[in-house]
Amino acid sequence: MNCMQVARVLQTCLDGEADEATVRRVADHVEDCRRCGLETAVYREIKNSLARRQAPDETTMGRLRAFGNTLLTAGSAEECNGAAGLDGA
């Protein structure tokens, strides 16, 4: 495998979703390629960090949803105002 091929399947391998032959080929390449090895180490660390985090509580999720809704509402209003400005109205 080359670096481009590894880049295409690396996340799948790290997530345990690749077949054994692909995992073996990626592992062989990563062992020999410093750049891909470093990239793999970074992805593993990110994955491990995320696994250690707790799920956000319902209050936090509610605030995030409300914030997202305000963005959607504000975006729709801006689109309408922008469209009106384009046609000279």
mmCIF file of N, CA and C in Angstrom:
data_model
loop_
_atom_site.group_PDB
_atom_site.id
_atom_site.type_symbol
_atom_site.label_atom_id
_atom_site.label_comp_id
_atom_site.label_asym_id
_atom_site.label_seq_id
_atom_site.Cartn_x
_atom_site.Cartn_y
_atom_site.Cartn_z
ATOM 1 N N MET A 1 0.842 -1.185 0.000
ATOM 2 C CA MET A 1 0.000 0.000 0.000
ATOM 3 C C MET A 1 0.882 1.241 0.000
ATOM 4 N N ASN A 2 0.365 2.293 -0.617
ATOM 5 C CA ASN A 2 1.073 3.569 -0.565
ATOM 6 C C ASN A 2 0.311 4.513 0.375
ATOM 7 N N CYS A 3 0.865 5.701 0.572
ATOM 8 C CA CYS A 3 0.281 6.665 1.522
ATOM 9 C C CYS A 3 -1.157 7.040 1.160
ATOM 10 N N MET A 4 -1.425 7.247 -0.117
ATOM 11 C CA MET A 4 -2.781 7.625 -0.535
ATOM 12 C C MET A 4 -3.784 6.509 -0.233
ATOM 13 N N GLN A 5 -3.393 5.277 -0.492
ATOM 14 C CA GLN A 5 -4.281 4.152 -0.215
ATOM 15 C C GLN A 5 -4.543 4.027 1.287
ATOM 16 N N VAL A 6 -3.497 4.218 2.072
ATOM 17 C CA VAL A 6 -3.650 4.150 3.526
ATOM 18 C C VAL A 6 -4.583 5.259 4.005
ATOM 19 N N ALA A 7 -4.409 6.457 3.471
ATOM 20 C CA ALA A 7 -5.249 7.589 3.881
ATOM 21 C C ALA A 7 -6.727 7.293 3.649
ATOM 22 N N ARG A 8 -7.033 6.580 2.579
ATOM 23 C CA ARG A 8 -8.435 6.275 2.256
ATOM 24 C C ARG A 8 -9.080 5.302 3.240
ATOM 25 N N VAL A 9 -8.280 4.410 3.824
ATOM 26 C CA VAL A 9 -8.864 3.358 4.671
ATOM 27 C C VAL A 9 -8.443 3.432 6.139
ATOM 28 N N LEU A 10 -7.619 4.398 6.489
ATOM 29 C CA LEU A 10 -7.079 4.450 7.848
ATOM 30 C C LEU A 10 -8.173 4.542 8.906
ATOM 31 N N GLN A 11 -9.119 5.451 8.738
ATOM 32 C CA GLN A 11 -10.188 5.596 9.729
ATOM 33 C C GLN A 11 -11.012 4.317 9.850
ATOM 34 N N THR A 12 -11.277 3.685 8.730
ATOM 35 C CA THR A 12 -12.033 2.432 8.744
ATOM 36 C C THR A 12 -11.284 1.374 9.542
ATOM 37 N N CYS A 13 -9.980 1.316 9.348
ATOM 38 C CA CYS A 13 -9.163 0.354 10.094
ATOM 39 C C CYS A 13 -9.170 0.666 11.585
ATOM 40 N N LEU A 14 -8.971 1.925 11.928
ATOM 41 C CA LEU A 14 -8.931 2.312 13.336
ATOM 42 C C LEU A 14 -10.272 2.104 14.025
ATOM 43 N N ASP A 15 -11.349 2.174 13.267
ATOM 44 C CA ASP A 15 -12.686 1.950 13.825
ATOM 45 C C ASP A 15 -13.045 0.470 13.893
ATOM 46 N N GLY A 16 -12.138 -0.400 13.431
ATOM 47 C CA GLY A 16 -12.387 -1.835 13.473
ATOM 48 C C GLY A 16 -13.372 -2.314 12.429
ATOM 49 N N GLU A 17 -13.515 -1.549 11.342
ATOM 50 C CA GLU A 17 -14.509 -1.877 10.324
ATOM 51 C C GLU A 17 -13.896 -2.427 9.040
ATOM 52 N N ALA A 18 -12.580 -2.570 8.991
ATOM 53 C CA ALA A 18 -11.916 -3.069 7.782
ATOM 54 C C ALA A 18 -11.671 -4.569 7.907
ATOM 55 N N ASP A 19 -11.543 -5.217 6.753
ATOM 56 C CA ASP A 19 -11.251 -6.647 6.771
ATOM 57 C C ASP A 19 -9.804 -6.869 7.224
ATOM 58 N N GLU A 20 -9.521 -8.089 7.642
ATOM 59 C CA GLU A 20 -8.218 -8.429 8.222
ATOM 60 C C GLU A 20 -7.057 -8.175 7.262
ATOM 61 N N ALA A 21 -7.242 -8.477 5.991
ATOM 62 C CA ALA A 21 -6.171 -8.277 5.008
ATOM 63 C C ALA A 21 -5.831 -6.794 4.867
ATOM 64 N N THR A 22 -6.848 -5.945 4.839
ATOM 65 C CA THR A 22 -6.618 -4.503 4.730
ATOM 66 C C THR A 22 -5.909 -3.988 5.973
ATOM 67 N N VAL A 23 -6.360 -4.419 7.136
ATOM 68 C CA VAL A 23 -5.729 -4.003 8.390
ATOM 69 C C VAL A 23 -4.257 -4.396 8.389
ATOM 70 N N ARG A 24 -3.958 -5.592 7.939
ATOM 71 C CA ARG A 24 -2.574 -6.073 7.902
ATOM 72 C C ARG A 24 -1.725 -5.230 6.949
ATOM 73 N N ARG A 25 -2.270 -4.922 5.760
ATOM 74 C CA ARG A 25 -1.518 -4.118 4.786
ATOM 75 C C ARG A 25 -1.291 -2.706 5.307
ATOM 76 N N VAL A 26 -2.302 -2.127 5.937
ATOM 77 C CA VAL A 26 -2.148 -0.786 6.509
ATOM 78 C C VAL A 26 -1.098 -0.817 7.622
ATOM 79 N N ALA A 27 -1.172 -1.805 8.489
ATOM 80 C CA ALA A 27 -0.207 -1.919 9.589
ATOM 81 C C ALA A 27 1.217 -2.050 9.060
ATOM 82 N N ASP A 28 1.404 -2.832 8.004
ATOM 83 C CA ASP A 28 2.737 -2.980 7.407
ATOM 84 C C ASP A 28 3.244 -1.647 6.881
ATOM 85 N N HIS A 29 2.386 -0.906 6.204
ATOM 86 C CA HIS A 29 2.792 0.392 5.650
ATOM 87 C C HIS A 29 3.102 1.385 6.772
ATOM 88 N N VAL A 30 2.224 1.443 7.768
ATOM 89 C CA VAL A 30 2.384 2.397 8.868
ATOM 90 C C VAL A 30 3.681 2.123 9.635
ATOM 91 N N GLU A 31 4.040 0.871 9.720
ATOM 92 C CA GLU A 31 5.281 0.499 10.410
ATOM 93 C C GLU A 31 6.510 1.041 9.675
ATOM 94 N N ASP A 32 6.440 1.083 8.349
ATOM 95 C CA ASP A 32 7.577 1.524 7.537
ATOM 96 C C ASP A 32 7.554 3.008 7.189
ATOM 97 N N CYS A 33 6.406 3.656 7.256
ATOM 98 C CA CYS A 33 6.263 5.042 6.811
ATOM 99 C C CYS A 33 6.097 5.956 8.029
ATOM 100 N N ARG A 34 7.078 6.791 8.253
ATOM 101 C CA ARG A 34 7.050 7.669 9.433
ATOM 102 C C ARG A 34 5.837 8.601 9.409
ATOM 103 N N ARG A 35 5.561 9.212 8.268
ATOM 104 C CA ARG A 35 4.446 10.159 8.164
ATOM 105 C C ARG A 35 3.112 9.477 8.469
ATOM 106 N N CYS A 36 2.860 8.342 7.858
ATOM 107 C CA CYS A 36 1.599 7.627 8.105
ATOM 108 C C CYS A 36 1.551 7.092 9.539
ATOM 109 N N GLY A 37 2.708 6.722 10.071
ATOM 110 C CA GLY A 37 2.769 6.271 11.457
ATOM 111 C C GLY A 37 2.387 7.377 12.425
ATOM 112 N N LEU A 38 2.896 8.586 12.165
ATOM 113 C CA LEU A 38 2.551 9.729 13.015
ATOM 114 C C LEU A 38 1.072 10.073 12.896
ATOM 115 N N GLU A 39 0.552 10.035 11.675
ATOM 116 C CA GLU A 39 -0.870 10.317 11.460
ATOM 117 C C GLU A 39 -1.736 9.300 12.199
ATOM 118 N N THR A 40 -1.343 8.046 12.134
ATOM 119 C CA THR A 40 -2.078 6.989 12.829
ATOM 120 C C THR A 40 -2.057 7.221 14.332
ATOM 121 N N ALA A 41 -0.901 7.601 14.860
ATOM 122 C CA ALA A 41 -0.783 7.858 16.296
ATOM 123 C C ALA A 41 -1.686 9.012 16.721
ATOM 124 N N VAL A 42 -1.746 10.055 15.908
ATOM 125 C CA VAL A 42 -2.607 11.202 16.224
ATOM 126 C C VAL A 42 -4.073 10.779 16.218
ATOM 127 N N TYR A 43 -4.485 10.045 15.190
ATOM 128 C CA TYR A 43 -5.880 9.593 15.126
ATOM 129 C C TYR A 43 -6.234 8.694 16.309
ATOM 130 N N ARG A 44 -5.308 7.824 16.686
ATOM 131 C CA ARG A 44 -5.567 6.947 17.835
ATOM 132 C C ARG A 44 -5.721 7.767 19.111
ATOM 133 N N GLU A 45 -4.872 8.769 19.279
ATOM 134 C CA GLU A 45 -4.956 9.610 20.476
ATOM 135 C C GLU A 45 -6.274 10.382 20.508
ATOM 136 N N ILE A 46 -6.692 10.903 19.372
ATOM 137 C CA ILE A 46 -7.979 11.606 19.304
ATOM 138 C C ILE A 46 -9.114 10.652 19.665
ATOM 139 N N LYS A 47 -9.085 9.471 19.076
ATOM 140 C CA LYS A 47 -10.122 8.470 19.338
ATOM 141 C C LYS A 47 -10.148 8.098 20.824
ATOM 142 N N ASN A 48 -8.974 7.906 21.421
ATOM 143 C CA ASN A 48 -8.901 7.568 22.845
ATOM 144 C C ASN A 48 -9.392 8.720 23.717
ATOM 145 N N SER A 49 -9.051 9.940 23.351
ATOM 146 C CA SER A 49 -9.508 11.109 24.112
ATOM 147 C C SER A 49 -11.024 11.217 24.074
ATOM 148 N N LEU A 50 -11.590 11.012 22.903
ATOM 149 C CA LEU A 50 -13.046 11.081 22.774
ATOM 150 C C LEU A 50 -13.727 9.966 23.560
ATOM 151 N N ALA A 51 -13.103 8.801 23.600
ATOM 152 C CA ALA A 51 -13.686 7.673 24.326
ATOM 153 C C ALA A 51 -13.700 7.929 25.834
ATOM 154 N N ARG A 52 -12.743 8.719 26.320
ATOM 155 C CA ARG A 52 -12.670 9.013 27.752
ATOM 156 C C ARG A 52 -13.688 10.064 28.185
ATOM 157 N N ARG A 53 -14.203 10.818 27.251
ATOM 158 C CA ARG A 53 -15.137 11.902 27.584
ATOM 159 C C ARG A 53 -16.519 11.336 27.883
ATOM 160 N N GLN A 54 -17.205 11.995 28.780
ATOM 161 C CA GLN A 54 -18.577 11.609 29.085
ATOM 162 C C GLN A 54 -19.523 12.297 28.108
ATOM 163 N N ALA A 55 -20.659 11.684 27.913
ATOM 164 C CA ALA A 55 -21.686 12.287 27.052
ATOM 165 C C ALA A 55 -22.187 13.570 27.712
ATOM 166 N N PRO A 56 -22.497 14.591 26.915
ATOM 167 C CA PRO A 56 -23.010 15.833 27.500
ATOM 168 C C PRO A 56 -24.366 15.603 28.163
ATOM 169 N N ASP A 57 -24.628 16.364 29.219
ATOM 170 C CA ASP A 57 -25.907 16.219 29.915
ATOM 171 C C ASP A 57 -27.029 16.851 29.092
ATOM 172 N N GLU A 58 -28.259 16.580 29.484
ATOM 173 C CA GLU A 58 -29.430 17.048 28.731
ATOM 174 C C GLU A 58 -29.531 18.570 28.700
ATOM 175 N N THR A 59 -29.117 19.235 29.778
ATOM 176 C CA THR A 59 -29.159 20.701 29.800
ATOM 177 C C THR A 59 -28.246 21.266 28.718
ATOM 178 N N THR A 60 -27.046 20.727 28.637
ATOM 179 C CA THR A 60 -26.093 21.176 27.619
ATOM 180 C C THR A 60 -26.628 20.902 26.225
ATOM 181 N N MET A 61 -27.181 19.720 26.030
ATOM 182 C CA MET A 61 -27.732 19.376 24.717
ATOM 183 C C MET A 61 -28.883 20.311 24.347
ATOM 184 N N GLY A 62 -29.715 20.655 25.315
ATOM 185 C CA GLY A 62 -30.814 21.584 25.063
ATOM 186 C C GLY A 62 -30.312 22.957 24.646
ATOM 187 N N ARG A 63 -29.264 23.433 25.315
ATOM 188 C CA ARG A 63 -28.684 24.727 24.953
ATOM 189 C C ARG A 63 -28.090 24.685 23.553
ATOM 190 N N LEU A 64 -27.416 23.588 23.219
ATOM 191 C CA LEU A 64 -26.844 23.459 21.873
ATOM 192 C C LEU A 64 -27.929 23.424 20.804
ATOM 193 N N ARG A 65 -29.003 22.698 21.068
ATOM 194 C CA ARG A 65 -30.114 22.645 20.107
ATOM 195 C C ARG A 65 -30.740 24.025 19.918
ATOM 196 N N ALA A 66 -30.941 24.738 21.029
ATOM 197 C CA ALA A 66 -31.524 26.084 20.945
ATOM 198 C C ALA A 66 -30.611 27.013 20.153
ATOM 199 N N PHE A 67 -29.309 26.917 20.400
ATOM 200 C CA PHE A 67 -28.353 27.737 19.669
ATOM 201 C C PHE A 67 -28.392 27.404 18.180
ATOM 202 N N GLY A 68 -28.426 26.120 17.862
ATOM 203 C CA GLY A 68 -28.514 25.700 16.462
ATOM 204 C C GLY A 68 -29.769 26.227 15.794
ATOM 205 N N ASN A 69 -30.871 26.187 16.510
ATOM 206 C CA ASN A 69 -32.128 26.708 15.957
ATOM 207 C C ASN A 69 -32.050 28.203 15.698
ATOM 208 N N THR A 70 -31.389 28.952 16.593
ATOM 209 C CA THR A 70 -31.253 30.393 16.351
ATOM 210 C C THR A 70 -30.391 30.651 15.128
ATOM 211 N N LEU A 71 -29.379 29.816 14.916
ATOM 212 C CA LEU A 71 -28.551 29.973 13.713
ATOM 213 C C LEU A 71 -29.367 29.712 12.454
ATOM 214 N N LEU A 72 -30.195 28.677 12.505
ATOM 215 C CA LEU A 72 -31.035 28.364 11.348
ATOM 216 C C LEU A 72 -32.027 29.484 11.076
ATOM 217 N N THR A 73 -32.633 29.993 12.124
ATOM 218 C CA THR A 73 -33.606 31.076 11.978
ATOM 219 C C THR A 73 -32.933 32.338 11.461
ATOM 220 N N ALA A 74 -31.791 32.683 12.030
ATOM 221 C CA ALA A 74 -31.056 33.876 11.594
ATOM 222 C C ALA A 74 -30.594 33.714 10.156
ATOM 223 N N GLY A 75 -30.144 32.516 9.798
ATOM 224 C CA GLY A 75 -29.704 32.262 8.425
ATOM 225 C C GLY A 75 -30.836 32.413 7.435
ATOM 226 N N SER A 76 -32.023 31.937 7.783
ATOM 227 C CA SER A 76 -33.181 32.063 6.892
ATOM 228 C C SER A 76 -33.571 33.518 6.718
ATOM 229 N N ALA A 77 -33.537 34.293 7.800
ATOM 230 C CA ALA A 77 -33.891 35.713 7.723
ATOM 231 C C ALA A 77 -32.885 36.468 6.862
ATOM 232 N N GLU A 78 -31.601 36.154 7.012
ATOM 233 C CA GLU A 78 -30.572 36.820 6.209
ATOM 234 C C GLU A 78 -30.731 36.485 4.736
ATOM 235 N N GLU A 79 -31.072 35.219 4.440
ATOM 236 C CA GLU A 79 -31.268 34.825 3.045
ATOM 237 C C GLU A 79 -32.430 35.595 2.435
ATOM 238 N N CYS A 80 -33.511 35.733 3.194
ATOM 239 C CA CYS A 80 -34.673 36.476 2.687
ATOM 240 C C CYS A 80 -34.318 37.939 2.475
ATOM 241 N N ASN A 81 -33.627 38.546 3.427
ATOM 242 C CA ASN A 81 -33.234 39.949 3.305
ATOM 243 C C ASN A 81 -32.253 40.142 2.163
ATOM 244 N N GLY A 82 -31.331 39.197 2.026
ATOM 245 C CA GLY A 82 -30.354 39.287 0.939
ATOM 246 C C GLY A 82 -31.013 39.153 -0.412
ATOM 247 N N ALA A 83 -31.988 38.272 -0.524
ATOM 248 C CA ALA A 83 -32.685 38.090 -1.798
ATOM 249 C C ALA A 83 -33.471 39.337 -2.154
ATOM 250 N N ALA A 84 -34.073 39.974 -1.154
ATOM 251 C CA ALA A 84 -34.837 41.199 -1.416
ATOM 252 C C ALA A 84 -33.908 42.300 -1.888
ATOM 253 N N GLY A 85 -32.717 42.355 -1.337
ATOM 254 C CA GLY A 85 -31.765 43.382 -1.735
ATOM 255 C C GLY A 85 -31.236 43.176 -3.136
ATOM 256 N N LEU A 86 -31.194 41.945 -3.606
ATOM 257 C CA LEU A 86 -30.661 41.657 -4.936
ATOM 258 C C LEU A 86 -31.590 42.105 -6.045
ATOM 259 N N ASP A 87 -32.898 42.017 -5.800
ATOM 260 C CA ASP A 87 -33.830 42.388 -6.870
ATOM 261 C C ASP A 87 -34.271 43.846 -6.779
ATOM 262 N N GLY A 88 -33.646 44.594 -5.874
ATOM 263 C CA GLY A 88 -33.928 46.013 -5.765
ATOM 264 C C GLY A 88 -35.151 46.347 -4.948
ATOM 265 N N ALA A 89 -35.799 45.354 -4.333
ATOM 266 C CA ALA A 89 -37.008 45.613 -3.538
ATOM 267 C C ALA A 89 -36.661 46.158 -2.187
#
